[in-house]
Amino acid sequence: MITQMVVDDSRDLLYTLSSKSTIRTFHMKANAVLELTITKPFSQTLTSLSHMYSQSDLLSPSMSIVSISAVTRKEASKIHLVATTSSGCRLFMSATSSYYSASSNVPTSMQIQHVKFPPTDTSAPQQGQQSTSNSVTPYANTSSRNLSSKALSPTRTAVRYAPGYFLCFVSPRPETDVLFVSGPDSGRIARPQDIPGSSRYAELGMWLNLGSRAEDIGLASAPFAAAQNPIGFGNELAVQYDRSTSEIVILTNTGIHTLRRRRLVDIFAAALRVGGDDGLDGEVRKFIRLYGRGETASTALAVACGQGLDVTSDSRVAKILDPEVLEQARKVFIEHGGKPQFNENSIVDQSLPSVDLVRPSPRHEGLSLYVSRLVRSIWKAPIALEQVSSVGGLIVTSVVTMNKLQEISESLSTLKEFLETNKSFIEGLAGPDALSSVTTRHEEVSLQAEHRALHALVVLIHNIIEGIAFVLVLYDEKIEEILQSLQNDTRQQVRNLTYEGLFSTEHGKALAKELVKAIVNRNIASGSNVETIADALRRRCGSFCSADDVVIFKSQELVKRASEVGTETEASREYLNESLRSFKGVAESLSMEQLQWAVEQYVALQFYAGAIQLCLVKAQESDRGNQALSWIQDGRPEPDNRIGAFEARKRCYNLVHEVIMSLERAKREMPDMADGHYMINARRREEASQEIDGSEDEVFQTDLYDWHLAKGEPDRLLE
């Protein structure tokens, strides 16, 4: 008789367990066809176990298999099934295909790869007694395994959930279950080689007296998956700040029990609040011994920034914000963060800077871990995803929800504030004053390397906060119109832009500035108040929109207003003069694209003198050292480093040439005199000529001379 059926959709397999402990594997084929591929009788299972553990009474013929749980492909590549025996042992089994199998994906045999034995009897309930201990204790913490522990006998049923949550229901007496719950200790699994005698698959476990009989068990949260492949799938530490923790619901004949997975940060926060048998310092030292100084620093930093959670007396999940706990966590991060290490054995190439031979402190490692875990879910995600609507329109959506971005930004802002408040106490952030305490050259170099490493992280944190703020502003605008206004190559680059690129590359920052320009141009075109959006961008993401950028945007808006009121009005001239003063004040920050736009607008509004004046100011700002003039006076030698300065000026002068040609066309089209009156157009052309003739820019006058000669206009030189 079949007692249990389990489906593994990732491998298209169906497992069944019979009342005689026989396991069968079926391949789920198309058209709802099941093909029996493996039959594993209980006798074969016992034979395999006798070869592996011949001395254990827990694996005798008197036991039986009470439950099975499938392990998906993305969780493990070699383990397919976990079977639990009535003695509480877990059998990790793999289903393999034959070399001669027609389909390599269909398994044909099943083998036992590993056996996990029950915990020792020290905290297990005795027969006829009820356990009241809900404390979490290490399980399988030593290299020697107890092959005869009766702690989980008799096991009535068991359930396993990814990435290894094990719920074993022990029935010491009829109609009553005592629950043993265990889960992987990711911190110790990540570094077993550093802990002498540790188990490769370390777990934490606890006993819970249900006082009744369990009827059903189920997940109340999304299935756990830190990654979509076996590498990193079970890394709970990586996602403890990024995803909601797992919850399991148990239905009994008297009520419902909810079990919530406790994260490492929650355990550490509770240890700081309650202490322990060894006191606070003892708990910290124990944490360092088990998980390493870097992980301890990362966890303490998370607690100090308010990441710790606990269940209150009224069964609510709340943050641990007790000032005493936060202060203890702050002290652990500062006092137990370790020191940088100078590795003299690495000195092979004397040309390497000595700071490159320093390994940053575990405190730096902890800060890196915390930041990376906060942003890991968005790091490789694109900032925008373009799709086509059902009616053929463009839809731009965010892969990451706005709420998620805001949560990350708030956590990083709290971290930034913590580092700023405590920088005088943190070695490497304390500034030059910390050098007064060093006694050797190696200590000085180590401190410099630590400062460089920590400062780089502080800068990255700032960039991420600003980058997220920029994305939030971007989605507050009509992002579809903004992207459509970009040139095709820029738009394609935006499609490929990830949060990593936006946060950490110059190319990403340049693309963000292009998007800022598009946002402002759209607001200018629609007649909206540019000052409001520009100031908001500057406050929230100054790296993408500096104070100079705000001035440029306001100047562009003034030009737009001048065109709206008409070229012949006094208001138009006031707007243009004000925009010119603003543009000249930030000429160094003007891009060639912005300069060309301003010149084209000025010419269209017959503000020729302003266009020429702006170009000459920009040329001077691009070459403050006057290297172009010295290069000309030296006979224009090649190659020469000063050529770049001349080329930068030449691009500005070329725009002046275009203004001069526009003046000539206007002169041909409009006479200087009409009805005996001097025309205003003629006066504006005269103002432009005065700007050209009165310029003291020798490089410009030389370039103008060469330009007229190249055009075959020697008469203009005489003028």
PDB file of C-alpha atoms in Angstrom, residues 129-130 156 169-178 209-214 253:
ATOM      1  CA  GLN A 129       7.917  12.785  29.853  1.00  0.00           C
ATOM      2  CA  GLN A 130       7.228  16.026  28.076  1.00  0.00           C
ATOM      3  CA  ARG A 156       6.158   8.813  13.548  1.00  0.00           C
ATOM      4  CA  PHE A 169       7.692  14.177  15.019  1.00  0.00           C
ATOM      5  CA  VAL A 170       8.522  11.756  17.826  1.00  0.00           C
ATOM      6  CA  SER A 171       5.682   9.924  19.607  1.00  0.00           C
ATOM      7  CA  PRO A 172       6.866   8.958  23.090  1.00  0.00           C
ATOM      8  CA  ARG A 173       3.258   8.136  23.960  1.00  0.00           C
ATOM      9  CA  PRO A 174       0.013   7.771  22.007  1.00  0.00           C
ATOM     10  CA  GLU A 175      -1.719  10.898  20.695  1.00  0.00           C
ATOM     11  CA  THR A 176       1.211  13.123  21.689  1.00  0.00           C
ATOM     12  CA  ASP A 177       4.071  14.384  19.515  1.00  0.00           C
ATOM     13  CA  VAL A 178       7.325  15.932  20.558  1.00  0.00           C
ATOM     14  CA  ASN A 209       6.594  19.936  23.017  1.00  0.00           C
ATOM     15  CA  LEU A 210       3.393  20.207  20.958  1.00  0.00           C
ATOM     16  CA  GLY A 211       1.187  18.708  23.659  1.00  0.00           C
ATOM     17  CA  SER A 212      -0.933  17.175  20.909  1.00  0.00           C
ATOM     18  CA  ARG A 213      -0.680  15.203  17.697  1.00  0.00           C
ATOM     19  CA  ALA A 214       0.394  16.818  14.425  1.00  0.00           C
ATOM     20  CA  ASN A 253      -5.678  18.386  16.874  1.00  0.00           C
TER      21      ASN A 253
END
